């Protein structure tokens, strides 16, 4: 069997039962004959204190030697008895009998030979490290409180997403990662090829023959699983995807990644109202789950990362999301700009909402989450249902304070003729989307869906300011380390 996890041990009543702890040493303190070793195994935020009493008769010599060699970062196995802790701040501790160092974290030794054995000092010494520094050691940062907590919240929220949709009879579908089409029509795609580009450059080729490429055509990493999800919603009624998506946008911001995970439900026989109700109910379920099941980690984020995060989430769970049309939103922003508010980007009808605008709308106009609907068609994707005004589409973005857009969705244009006309207007080749258009040709239905950026969700729940700190190994412009 495995050693028990610290999370499992901390849930037990202390009755001097034998326990075995495996984990990594966070701290080591000495007081006369007593040695206190704090061990963490990542199963929960809390570590467990293991107390060694070297003064007891027949204290094992191996343990004594191991204690002398023990340093922060070492992997250890400790056996002892679980007892009520006399110290404050912890209910239980381990009266430890034996200690085995499984993997040491040796002191700095830069001159070791051969050179590949050279070891700088363990970078995670007991002090506050900056998030920027930790980004440079992204392979070690999960051993810190902050990144352990982020990983656990991420894990629980991924499960909550499946729980929510499964309870509502949505079918989980896996959409392709390599695709020939641009689902958002925005052109920010990474090309996938097995052609040897260096060879091509050397041979002086002026044109690329994509027929010779792996798939016999030009292919990319997907920006969204939506189009494929739509075809499955047009057969299974309620579906969702949850997978990686890729965008080669040159946005070097705290809320953009080049590789991120997206959750995309798609519902048949449904319009924008259903879509918005689903988005609100879904987010509330997720936040409620976080508050209950990630309470320890959220308390940590509240205390050390972003004050008030628990209160904010609680308020959102109990609030009703505000609704405003894009046109009214612009009206509010223009009004604000006409008074004393200074925006870097002047708000005017037709412009994309900038994060400063989103911030104003959530924090000042709505005082909480707000769903903005009916955007100008020219700033939204080709597939959105066209309104009768000829100018706007049935889009909806869910904006939340501090972060801005967390969800983007829409009702889809189900009318074949209108959809084709719009695609042609936008310069798209209909033959590339023949399979997609078939859903409108045979048994077409009103349908809607949305996309939730998983990392934006985790940012919102944890209060982490930079999106690069809520995914294990971030990919962004100029950054593909690890
Ligand atoms: O608004 P977006 O671009 O919508 C779509 O992709 C639709 N196909 C979704 C749908 O209707 N099925 O992206 C959806 C969400 C955004 O609201 C945001 O949370 C997140 O995905 N997102 C990003 N997250 C991190 N980095 C990026 N570069 C992101 N771009 C979008
Ligand atoms: Mg969007």
Short mmCIF file of C-alpha atoms and ligand atoms in Angstrom, two decimals:
data_model
loop_
_atom_site.label_atom_id
_atom_site.label_comp_id
_atom_site.label_asym_id
_atom_site.label_seq_id
_atom_site.Cartn_x
_atom_site.Cartn_y
_atom_site.Cartn_z
CA UNK A 1 0.00 0.00 0.00
CA UNK A 2 0.95 3.66 -0.28
CA UNK A 3 2.03 5.64 2.73
CA UNK A 4 -0.93 7.57 4.04
CA UNK A 5 -1.28 11.14 2.86
CA UNK A 6 -0.95 13.93 5.39
CA UNK A 7 -4.47 15.01 4.50
CA UNK A 8 -5.72 11.56 5.52
CA UNK A 9 -3.70 11.50 8.70
CA UNK A 10 -4.82 14.97 9.79
CA UNK A 11 -8.43 13.79 9.50
CA UNK A 12 -7.85 11.06 12.10
CA UNK A 13 -8.40 11.32 15.85
CA UNK A 14 -5.05 11.00 17.64
CA UNK A 15 -4.99 7.72 19.56
CA UNK A 16 -1.30 7.02 19.47
CA UNK A 17 -1.86 4.93 16.37
CA UNK A 18 1.13 4.16 14.19
CA UNK A 19 1.50 6.39 11.16
CA UNK A 20 3.98 6.68 8.35
CA UNK A 21 4.53 10.03 6.67
CA UNK A 22 6.23 10.51 3.33
CA UNK A 23 6.90 14.01 2.10
CA UNK A 24 9.36 16.86 1.78
CA UNK A 25 10.88 18.77 4.67
CA UNK A 26 9.71 22.35 4.94
CA UNK A 27 11.49 23.30 8.16
CA UNK A 28 13.61 21.81 10.85
CA UNK A 29 14.01 23.31 14.33
CA UNK A 30 15.86 22.18 17.39
CA UNK A 31 15.24 22.77 21.09
CA UNK A 32 17.60 20.94 23.40
CA UNK A 33 16.90 17.26 22.79
CA UNK A 34 13.83 17.90 20.68
CA UNK A 35 13.95 18.17 16.90
CA UNK A 36 10.84 19.42 15.12
CA UNK A 37 10.51 18.54 11.46
CA UNK A 38 7.64 20.00 9.46
CA UNK A 39 6.76 17.78 6.51
CA UNK A 40 4.45 18.60 3.61
CA UNK A 41 3.30 16.18 0.92
CA UNK A 42 1.08 18.50 -1.12
CA UNK A 43 -2.11 16.58 -0.31
CA UNK A 44 -3.28 19.64 1.60
CA UNK A 45 -1.96 23.05 2.56
CA UNK A 46 -1.06 22.02 6.09
CA UNK A 47 2.04 20.05 6.81
CA UNK A 48 2.43 17.83 9.83
CA UNK A 49 4.88 18.36 12.65
CA UNK A 50 7.03 15.38 13.52
CA UNK A 51 8.75 15.64 16.89
CA UNK A 52 11.86 13.62 17.63
CA UNK A 53 12.98 13.31 21.23
CA UNK A 54 16.65 12.44 21.17
CA UNK A 55 16.64 12.22 24.95
CA UNK A 56 14.62 9.01 25.06
CA UNK A 57 16.45 5.85 25.96
CA UNK A 58 17.52 3.79 22.99
CA UNK A 59 16.94 6.59 20.47
CA UNK A 60 17.94 4.84 17.21
CA UNK A 61 21.43 5.77 16.05
CA UNK A 62 20.36 5.73 12.35
CA UNK A 63 17.62 8.24 13.08
CA UNK A 64 20.07 10.42 14.99
CA UNK A 65 22.43 10.37 12.01
CA UNK A 66 19.62 11.06 9.57
CA UNK A 67 18.45 14.02 11.66
CA UNK A 68 21.92 15.47 11.63
CA UNK A 69 22.02 15.27 7.83
CA UNK A 70 18.49 16.54 7.30
CA UNK A 71 17.89 19.77 5.41
CA UNK A 72 15.00 21.72 3.90
CA UNK A 73 13.73 20.14 0.69
CA UNK A 74 14.81 16.58 1.50
CA UNK A 75 12.34 13.77 0.84
CA UNK A 76 11.75 11.71 3.97
CA UNK A 77 9.80 8.79 5.39
CA UNK A 78 8.95 9.18 9.05
CA UNK A 79 7.29 6.63 11.31
CA UNK A 80 5.78 7.32 14.69
CA UNK A 81 2.56 7.69 16.64
CA UNK A 82 -0.19 10.22 16.05
CA UNK A 83 -0.81 12.20 19.24
CA UNK A 84 -2.72 15.30 20.28
CA UNK A 85 -0.31 18.19 19.92
CA UNK A 86 0.68 20.12 23.01
CA UNK A 87 1.62 23.04 20.74
CA UNK A 88 -0.91 25.63 19.67
CA UNK A 89 -1.97 26.00 16.02
CA UNK A 90 -2.12 22.30 15.29
CA UNK A 91 -4.44 19.59 16.60
CA UNK A 92 -2.14 16.64 16.11
CA UNK A 93 1.49 15.84 15.60
CA UNK A 94 3.65 12.79 15.16
CA UNK A 95 5.72 11.51 18.05
CA UNK A 96 8.39 10.28 15.68
CA UNK A 97 10.50 7.20 16.16
CA UNK A 98 12.29 6.72 12.91
CA UNK A 99 13.43 8.89 10.05
CA UNK A 100 14.72 7.78 6.70
CA UNK A 101 16.02 10.24 4.14
CA UNK A 102 14.66 9.07 0.81
CA UNK A 103 16.24 11.82 -1.25
CA UNK A 104 18.49 14.43 0.26
CA UNK A 105 18.58 18.09 -0.70
CA UNK A 106 22.29 18.58 -0.22
CA UNK A 107 24.06 21.80 0.62
CA UNK A 108 25.41 23.84 -2.26
CA UNK A 109 28.22 22.10 -4.10
CA UNK A 110 29.04 23.87 -7.32
CA UNK A 111 32.40 22.22 -7.86
CA UNK A 112 31.25 18.61 -7.75
CA UNK A 113 32.73 16.33 -10.41
CA UNK A 114 31.65 15.31 -12.95
CA UNK A 115 30.10 18.70 -13.65
CA UNK A 116 26.60 17.31 -14.05
CA UNK A 117 26.63 16.54 -10.32
CA UNK A 118 27.14 20.21 -9.43
CA UNK A 119 24.29 21.39 -7.20
CA UNK A 120 23.34 24.95 -6.39
CA UNK A 121 21.67 25.48 -3.00
CA UNK A 122 18.03 24.33 -2.81
CA UNK A 123 16.21 27.40 -4.16
CA UNK A 124 13.19 27.16 -1.84
CA UNK A 125 14.61 28.22 1.47
CA UNK A 126 12.21 29.29 4.19
CA UNK A 127 11.44 32.84 3.14
CA UNK A 128 8.96 34.63 0.95
CA UNK A 129 9.94 34.25 -2.71
CA UNK A 130 8.59 36.58 -5.38
CA UNK A 131 6.16 35.10 -7.90
CA UNK A 132 8.51 36.30 -10.66
CA UNK A 133 11.37 34.30 -9.17
CA UNK A 134 9.17 31.25 -8.76
CA UNK A 135 8.16 31.46 -12.43
CA UNK A 136 11.82 30.84 -13.25
CA UNK A 137 11.75 27.63 -11.24
CA UNK A 138 8.32 26.48 -12.36
CA UNK A 139 9.38 22.85 -11.87
CA UNK A 140 9.98 23.42 -8.15
CA UNK A 141 7.27 25.96 -7.39
CA UNK A 142 4.57 23.31 -6.73
CA UNK A 143 6.46 22.68 -3.48
CA UNK A 144 5.51 26.12 -2.19
CA UNK A 145 2.28 26.84 -0.31
CA UNK A 146 0.97 29.12 -3.05
CA UNK A 147 1.52 26.80 -5.99
CA UNK A 148 0.45 23.70 -4.09
CA UNK A 149 -2.81 25.51 -3.31
CA UNK A 150 -3.25 26.63 -6.93
CA UNK A 151 -2.74 23.06 -8.14
CA UNK A 152 -5.27 21.67 -5.67
CA UNK A 153 -7.88 24.31 -6.52
CA UNK A 154 -7.31 23.68 -10.23
CA UNK A 155 -7.79 19.97 -9.71
CA UNK A 156 -10.99 20.37 -7.70
CA UNK A 157 -12.45 22.88 -10.14
CA UNK A 158 -11.76 20.61 -13.12
CA UNK A 159 -13.72 17.91 -11.32
CA UNK A 160 -16.49 20.36 -10.39
CA UNK A 161 -16.87 21.30 -14.06
CA UNK A 162 -17.43 17.66 -14.97
CA UNK A 163 -19.75 17.20 -11.98
CA UNK A 164 -21.89 20.14 -12.99
CA UNK A 165 -22.36 19.11 -16.58
CA UNK A 166 -22.73 15.41 -15.85
CA UNK A 167 -25.46 16.14 -13.30
CA UNK A 168 -27.28 18.08 -16.00
CA UNK A 169 -26.95 15.28 -18.54
CA UNK A 170 -24.41 16.95 -20.78
CA UNK A 171 -22.19 14.57 -22.75
CA UNK A 172 -18.45 15.18 -22.55
CA UNK A 173 -16.93 15.19 -26.03
CA UNK A 174 -13.33 15.47 -27.15
CA UNK A 175 -12.79 17.75 -30.08
CA UNK A 176 -9.66 17.72 -32.23
CA UNK A 177 -6.58 19.67 -31.28
CA UNK A 178 -5.22 19.71 -34.82
CA UNK A 179 -7.61 21.33 -37.24
CA UNK A 180 -7.72 22.82 -40.71
CA UNK A 181 -10.28 25.49 -39.82
CA UNK A 182 -10.21 28.70 -37.83
CA UNK A 183 -13.09 28.34 -35.37
CA UNK A 184 -13.08 31.99 -34.37
CA UNK A 185 -12.19 33.39 -37.76
CA UNK A 186 -9.63 35.56 -36.02
CA UNK A 187 -6.52 34.20 -37.66
CA UNK A 188 -4.42 33.87 -34.51
CA UNK A 189 -3.42 30.26 -35.06
CA UNK A 190 -0.28 28.19 -34.66
CA UNK A 191 0.55 26.25 -37.79
CA UNK A 192 1.23 22.53 -37.49
CA UNK A 193 3.51 21.05 -40.10
CA UNK A 194 5.98 18.23 -40.63
CA UNK A 195 7.57 20.03 -43.55
CA UNK A 196 11.19 20.79 -42.85
CA UNK A 197 11.16 24.56 -42.85
CA UNK A 198 14.94 24.85 -42.71
CA UNK A 199 15.23 22.61 -45.74
CA UNK A 200 12.65 24.66 -47.56
CA UNK A 201 14.50 27.85 -46.73
CA UNK A 202 17.76 26.35 -47.98
CA UNK A 203 16.24 25.11 -51.21
CA UNK A 204 14.99 28.63 -51.84
CA UNK A 205 11.39 27.47 -52.22
CA UNK A 206 9.17 30.45 -52.77
CA UNK A 207 5.93 28.54 -52.39
CA UNK A 208 4.99 25.84 -49.94
CA UNK A 209 3.22 22.80 -51.34
CA UNK A 210 0.87 21.84 -48.54
CA UNK A 211 -0.19 18.74 -50.44
CA UNK A 212 3.20 17.39 -49.35
CA UNK A 213 2.53 18.19 -45.70
CA UNK A 214 1.50 15.49 -43.23
CA UNK A 215 -2.23 15.98 -43.61
CA UNK A 216 -2.06 16.96 -47.26
CA UNK A 217 -3.27 20.42 -46.36
CA UNK A 218 -2.46 23.36 -44.12
CA UNK A 219 -3.27 22.60 -40.47
CA UNK A 220 -3.21 24.43 -37.15
CA UNK A 221 -3.67 24.02 -33.41
CA UNK A 222 -7.29 24.69 -32.56
CA UNK A 223 -8.44 27.99 -31.03
CA UNK A 224 -11.74 26.47 -29.86
CA UNK A 225 -13.67 23.21 -29.98
CA UNK A 226 -16.92 25.03 -30.59
CA UNK A 227 -17.62 24.19 -34.22
CA UNK A 228 -17.21 20.47 -33.60
CA UNK A 229 -19.21 20.79 -30.36
CA UNK A 230 -22.03 22.36 -32.37
CA UNK A 231 -22.20 19.31 -34.63
CA UNK A 232 -22.50 17.05 -31.57
CA UNK A 233 -25.08 19.29 -29.90
CA UNK A 234 -27.04 18.91 -33.15
CA UNK A 235 -27.18 15.20 -32.37
CA UNK A 236 -26.84 14.71 -28.59
CA UNK A 237 -28.64 17.91 -27.48
CA UNK A 238 -26.36 18.86 -24.58
CA UNK A 239 -22.60 18.53 -24.87
CA UNK A 240 -19.46 20.10 -23.50
CA UNK A 241 -15.78 20.08 -24.28
CA UNK A 242 -12.95 20.69 -21.83
CA UNK A 243 -9.56 20.77 -23.44
CA UNK A 244 -6.51 22.76 -24.44
CA UNK A 245 -6.81 25.58 -26.95
CA UNK A 246 -4.12 27.68 -28.56
CA UNK A 247 -3.92 31.29 -29.62
CA UNK A 248 -1.00 32.96 -31.28
CA UNK A 249 -2.15 36.44 -30.30
CA UNK A 250 0.61 38.81 -29.38
CA UNK A 251 -1.03 39.81 -26.08
CA UNK A 252 1.52 40.05 -23.35
CA UNK A 253 -0.96 40.58 -20.50
CA UNK A 254 -1.72 39.11 -17.10
CA UNK A 255 -4.82 37.37 -18.48
CA UNK A 256 -3.68 35.92 -21.81
CA UNK A 257 -1.90 32.66 -22.49
CA UNK A 258 -0.92 31.14 -25.83
CA UNK A 259 -2.02 27.72 -24.52
CA UNK A 260 -5.00 27.59 -22.20
CA UNK A 261 -7.83 25.27 -21.28
CA UNK A 262 -11.37 26.03 -22.27
CA UNK A 263 -14.72 24.62 -21.18
CA UNK A 264 -17.32 24.87 -23.93
CA UNK A 265 -20.90 23.73 -23.36
CA UNK A 266 -23.26 23.76 -26.32
CA UNK A 267 -27.03 23.39 -25.97
CA UNK A 268 -29.56 22.54 -28.67
CA UNK A 269 -33.08 23.97 -28.82
CA UNK A 270 -31.89 26.97 -26.85
CA UNK A 271 -31.36 30.68 -27.23
CA UNK A 272 -29.29 33.39 -25.62
CA UNK A 273 -31.49 33.58 -22.49
CA UNK A 274 -30.92 29.87 -21.81
CA UNK A 275 -27.22 30.34 -22.47
CA UNK A 276 -26.92 33.19 -19.98
CA UNK A 277 -28.91 31.31 -17.34
CA UNK A 278 -26.65 28.30 -17.82
CA UNK A 279 -23.50 30.42 -17.51
CA UNK A 280 -24.71 32.02 -14.28
CA UNK A 281 -25.87 28.78 -12.69
CA UNK A 282 -22.66 27.03 -13.74
CA UNK A 283 -20.36 29.72 -12.31
CA UNK A 284 -22.29 29.77 -9.04
CA UNK A 285 -22.01 26.00 -8.69
CA UNK A 286 -18.27 26.19 -9.32
CA UNK A 287 -17.75 29.00 -6.78
CA UNK A 288 -19.90 27.25 -4.19
CA UNK A 289 -17.85 24.10 -4.61
CA UNK A 290 -14.64 26.10 -4.21
CA UNK A 291 -15.90 27.73 -1.02
CA UNK A 292 -16.85 24.40 0.52
CA UNK A 293 -14.26 21.96 -0.80
CA UNK A 294 -11.24 24.26 -1.09
CA UNK A 295 -11.87 26.15 2.14
CA UNK A 296 -8.36 25.69 3.54
CA UNK A 297 -6.65 26.81 0.34
CA UNK A 298 -9.04 29.74 -0.16
CA UNK A 299 -8.35 30.92 3.39
CA UNK A 300 -4.67 30.91 2.44
CA UNK A 301 -5.31 32.96 -0.71
CA UNK A 302 -7.49 35.35 1.26
CA UNK A 303 -4.78 35.88 3.85
CA UNK A 304 -1.72 36.01 1.59
CA UNK A 305 -2.71 36.74 -2.01
CA UNK A 306 -5.89 38.78 -2.32
CA UNK A 307 -7.75 40.03 0.73
CA UNK A 308 -11.51 39.52 0.58
CA UNK A 309 -11.54 36.73 -2.00
CA UNK A 310 -13.85 34.54 0.10
CA UNK A 311 -16.30 37.37 0.64
CA UNK A 312 -16.27 38.22 -3.06
CA UNK A 313 -17.01 34.64 -4.08
CA UNK A 314 -19.74 34.35 -1.45
CA UNK A 315 -21.32 37.54 -2.73
CA UNK A 316 -21.25 36.31 -6.33
CA UNK A 317 -22.88 33.01 -5.32
CA UNK A 318 -25.77 34.94 -3.77
CA UNK A 319 -25.99 37.74 -6.32
CA UNK A 320 -28.07 37.95 -9.41
CA UNK A 321 -25.87 38.75 -12.39
CA UNK A 322 -26.67 42.11 -13.96
CA UNK A 323 -27.51 42.28 -17.67
CA UNK A 324 -26.77 45.15 -20.03
CA UNK A 325 -26.66 45.47 -23.80
CA UNK A 326 -23.42 46.53 -25.42
CA UNK A 327 -25.13 49.69 -26.68
CA UNK A 328 -26.24 50.64 -23.14
CA UNK A 329 -22.81 49.72 -21.80
CA UNK A 330 -21.17 52.12 -24.26
CA UNK A 331 -23.72 54.73 -23.17
CA UNK A 332 -22.65 54.29 -19.54
CA UNK A 333 -18.97 54.51 -20.47
CA UNK A 334 -19.48 57.63 -22.58
CA UNK A 335 -21.41 59.20 -19.72
CA UNK A 336 -18.55 58.38 -17.33
CA UNK A 337 -15.96 59.72 -19.78
CA UNK A 338 -18.02 62.90 -20.08
CA UNK A 339 -17.78 63.39 -16.32
CA UNK A 340 -14.56 62.74 -14.47
CA UNK A 341 -13.45 59.24 -15.49
CA UNK A 342 -10.40 59.14 -17.74
CA UNK A 343 -10.16 56.12 -20.04
CA UNK A 344 -7.03 55.45 -22.02
CA UNK A 345 -9.23 54.18 -24.88
CA UNK A 346 -12.13 56.42 -25.68
CA UNK A 347 -15.32 54.35 -25.52
CA UNK A 348 -17.42 54.60 -28.65
CA UNK A 349 -19.98 52.38 -30.33
CA UNK A 350 -18.22 49.75 -32.41
CA UNK A 351 -15.07 49.48 -30.31
CA UNK A 352 -14.04 46.36 -28.45
CA UNK A 353 -14.44 46.72 -24.70
CA UNK A 354 -10.99 47.27 -23.20
CA UNK A 355 -10.17 45.93 -19.77
CA UNK A 356 -10.51 49.41 -18.27
CA UNK A 357 -14.06 49.52 -19.69
CA UNK A 358 -14.87 46.07 -18.35
CA UNK A 359 -13.51 47.13 -14.98
CA UNK A 360 -15.71 50.20 -14.90
CA UNK A 361 -18.81 48.25 -15.93
CA UNK A 362 -18.39 45.54 -13.29
CA UNK A 363 -17.10 47.67 -10.45
CA UNK A 364 -18.93 50.96 -10.94
CA UNK A 365 -22.05 50.25 -13.01
CA UNK A 366 -23.05 46.75 -11.90
CA UNK A 367 -21.16 46.39 -8.63
CA UNK A 368 -20.60 42.71 -9.42
CA UNK A 369 -20.73 40.30 -12.36
CA UNK A 370 -22.43 41.66 -15.44
CA UNK A 371 -23.44 40.00 -18.69
CA UNK A 372 -23.01 42.25 -21.72
CA UNK A 373 -25.12 41.22 -24.74
CA UNK A 374 -25.74 42.14 -28.36
CA UNK A 375 -22.32 43.31 -29.50
CA UNK A 376 -21.65 44.87 -32.90
CA UNK A 377 -21.29 42.09 -35.44
CA UNK A 378 -17.99 43.46 -36.71
CA UNK A 379 -16.14 42.75 -33.48
CA UNK A 380 -17.53 39.24 -33.03
CA UNK A 381 -17.13 35.85 -34.72
CA UNK A 382 -18.92 34.84 -37.91
CA UNK A 383 -21.16 32.19 -36.34
CA UNK A 384 -23.15 34.44 -34.02
CA UNK A 385 -26.87 34.86 -34.56
CA UNK A 386 -27.65 38.10 -36.33
CA UNK A 387 -30.14 40.49 -34.80
CA UNK A 388 -32.84 42.12 -36.90
CA UNK A 389 -31.12 45.51 -36.62
CA UNK A 390 -28.48 44.31 -39.08
CA UNK A 391 -25.75 45.69 -36.79
CA UNK A 392 -25.55 43.49 -33.72
CA UNK A 393 -25.34 39.80 -32.87
CA UNK A 394 -26.68 37.62 -30.04
CA UNK A 395 -23.38 37.55 -28.18
CA UNK A 396 -22.88 37.55 -24.44
CA UNK A 397 -19.75 38.09 -22.38
CA UNK A 398 -19.75 37.50 -18.64
CA UNK A 399 -17.56 40.10 -16.96
CA UNK A 400 -16.43 39.88 -13.35
CA UNK A 401 -14.78 42.51 -11.16
CA UNK A 402 -10.97 42.52 -11.10
CA UNK A 403 -10.66 40.24 -14.14
CA UNK A 404 -13.09 41.37 -16.84
CA UNK A 405 -14.21 38.74 -19.37
CA UNK A 406 -14.36 35.27 -17.89
CA UNK A 407 -16.91 33.77 -20.31
CA UNK A 408 -17.64 34.53 -23.95
CA UNK A 409 -20.60 32.97 -25.71
CA UNK A 410 -23.51 33.44 -28.07
CA UNK A 411 -26.57 32.08 -29.71
CA UNK A 412 -25.46 30.67 -33.06
CA UNK A 413 -26.82 31.61 -36.46
CA UNK A 414 -28.88 28.58 -37.46
CA UNK A 415 -30.11 29.98 -40.77
CA UNK A 416 -27.99 28.59 -43.61
CA UNK A 417 -28.42 31.55 -45.91
CA UNK A 418 -27.67 34.22 -43.31
CA UNK A 419 -24.66 32.32 -42.03
CA UNK A 420 -23.19 31.81 -45.50
CA UNK A 421 -23.74 35.43 -46.40
CA UNK A 422 -21.90 36.57 -43.29
CA UNK A 423 -19.02 34.18 -43.90
CA UNK A 424 -18.62 35.39 -47.48
CA UNK A 425 -18.74 38.99 -46.27
CA UNK A 426 -15.87 38.14 -43.96
CA UNK A 427 -13.87 36.59 -46.77
CA UNK A 428 -14.16 33.00 -45.55
CA UNK A 429 -14.15 30.04 -47.92
CA UNK A 430 -17.41 28.15 -47.55
CA UNK A 431 -15.91 24.91 -48.86
CA UNK A 432 -13.56 24.83 -45.87
CA UNK A 433 -16.60 24.73 -43.59
CA UNK A 434 -18.85 22.43 -45.64
CA UNK A 435 -19.19 19.95 -42.77
CA UNK A 436 -20.10 22.72 -40.34
CA UNK A 437 -22.68 24.18 -42.70
CA UNK A 438 -24.35 20.78 -43.03
CA UNK A 439 -25.71 21.24 -39.49
CA UNK A 440 -27.70 24.16 -40.92
CA UNK A 441 -28.66 22.19 -43.99
CA UNK A 442 -30.16 19.17 -42.25
CA UNK A 443 -32.34 19.48 -39.15
CA UNK A 444 -31.01 22.88 -38.14
CA UNK A 445 -31.94 24.08 -34.66
CA UNK A 446 -31.62 27.19 -32.54
CA UNK A 447 -28.62 26.57 -30.31
CA UNK A 448 -26.19 28.41 -28.09
CA UNK A 449 -23.09 27.92 -26.04
CA UNK A 450 -20.19 29.61 -24.37
CA UNK A 451 -16.53 29.25 -23.55
CA UNK A 452 -15.06 29.61 -20.09
CA UNK A 453 -11.32 30.17 -19.88
CA UNK A 454 -10.26 27.68 -17.21
CA UNK A 455 -7.21 29.69 -16.14
CA UNK A 456 -9.27 32.88 -15.87
CA UNK A 457 -11.64 30.94 -13.61
CA UNK A 458 -8.76 29.79 -11.41
CA UNK A 459 -7.39 33.34 -11.36
CA UNK A 460 -10.73 34.62 -10.19
CA UNK A 461 -11.12 32.00 -7.46
CA UNK A 462 -7.58 32.24 -6.10
CA UNK A 463 -6.99 35.95 -6.59
CA UNK A 464 -3.70 35.24 -8.37
CA UNK A 465 -2.91 38.39 -10.34
CA UNK A 466 -1.06 36.78 -13.24
CA UNK A 467 -2.52 34.02 -15.38
CA UNK A 468 0.98 32.52 -15.73
CA UNK A 469 0.74 31.51 -12.08
CA UNK A 470 -2.39 29.38 -12.36
CA UNK A 471 -1.17 26.88 -14.98
CA UNK A 472 1.80 24.62 -14.25
CA UNK A 473 3.89 25.55 -17.27
CA UNK A 474 2.67 28.73 -18.95
CA UNK A 475 3.09 29.33 -22.65
CA UNK A 476 3.00 32.96 -23.69
CA UNK A 477 4.74 35.18 -26.24
CA UNK A 478 8.44 34.42 -26.02
CA UNK A 479 7.96 31.86 -23.27
CA UNK A 480 7.93 28.09 -23.70
CA UNK A 481 10.30 26.97 -20.97
CA UNK A 482 10.10 23.65 -19.16
O1 LIG B 1 -14.42 34.63 -26.07
P1 LIG B 1 -13.69 33.48 -26.68
O2 LIG B 1 -12.68 33.75 -27.71
O3 LIG B 1 -14.84 32.51 -27.22
C1 LIG B 1 -14.66 31.36 -27.93
O4 LIG B 1 -13.60 30.85 -28.19
C2 LIG B 1 -15.96 30.68 -28.26
N1 LIG B 1 -15.67 29.65 -29.27
C3 LIG B 1 -16.57 30.11 -27.03
C4 LIG B 1 -17.91 29.46 -27.29
O5 LIG B 1 -18.87 30.17 -27.51
N2 LIG B 1 -17.95 28.15 -27.30
O6 LIG B 1 -13.00 32.64 -25.52
C5 LIG B 1 -13.74 32.12 -24.45
C6 LIG B 1 -13.05 32.37 -23.14
C7 LIG B 1 -12.85 33.84 -22.81
O7 LIG B 1 -14.00 34.40 -22.23
C8 LIG B 1 -11.69 33.78 -21.83
O8 LIG B 1 -12.14 33.40 -20.53
C9 LIG B 1 -10.88 32.63 -22.38
O9 LIG B 1 -11.74 31.83 -23.17
N3 LIG B 1 -9.75 33.09 -23.20
C10 LIG B 1 -8.47 33.07 -22.81
N4 LIG B 1 -7.89 32.67 -21.67
C11 LIG B 1 -6.56 32.76 -21.58
N5 LIG B 1 -5.77 33.21 -22.56
C12 LIG B 1 -6.29 33.62 -23.75
N6 LIG B 1 -5.49 34.05 -24.73
C13 LIG B 1 -7.71 33.56 -23.89
N7 LIG B 1 -8.54 33.87 -24.90
C14 LIG B 1 -9.78 33.57 -24.46
MG1 LIG B 2 -14.30 36.68 -26.03
#
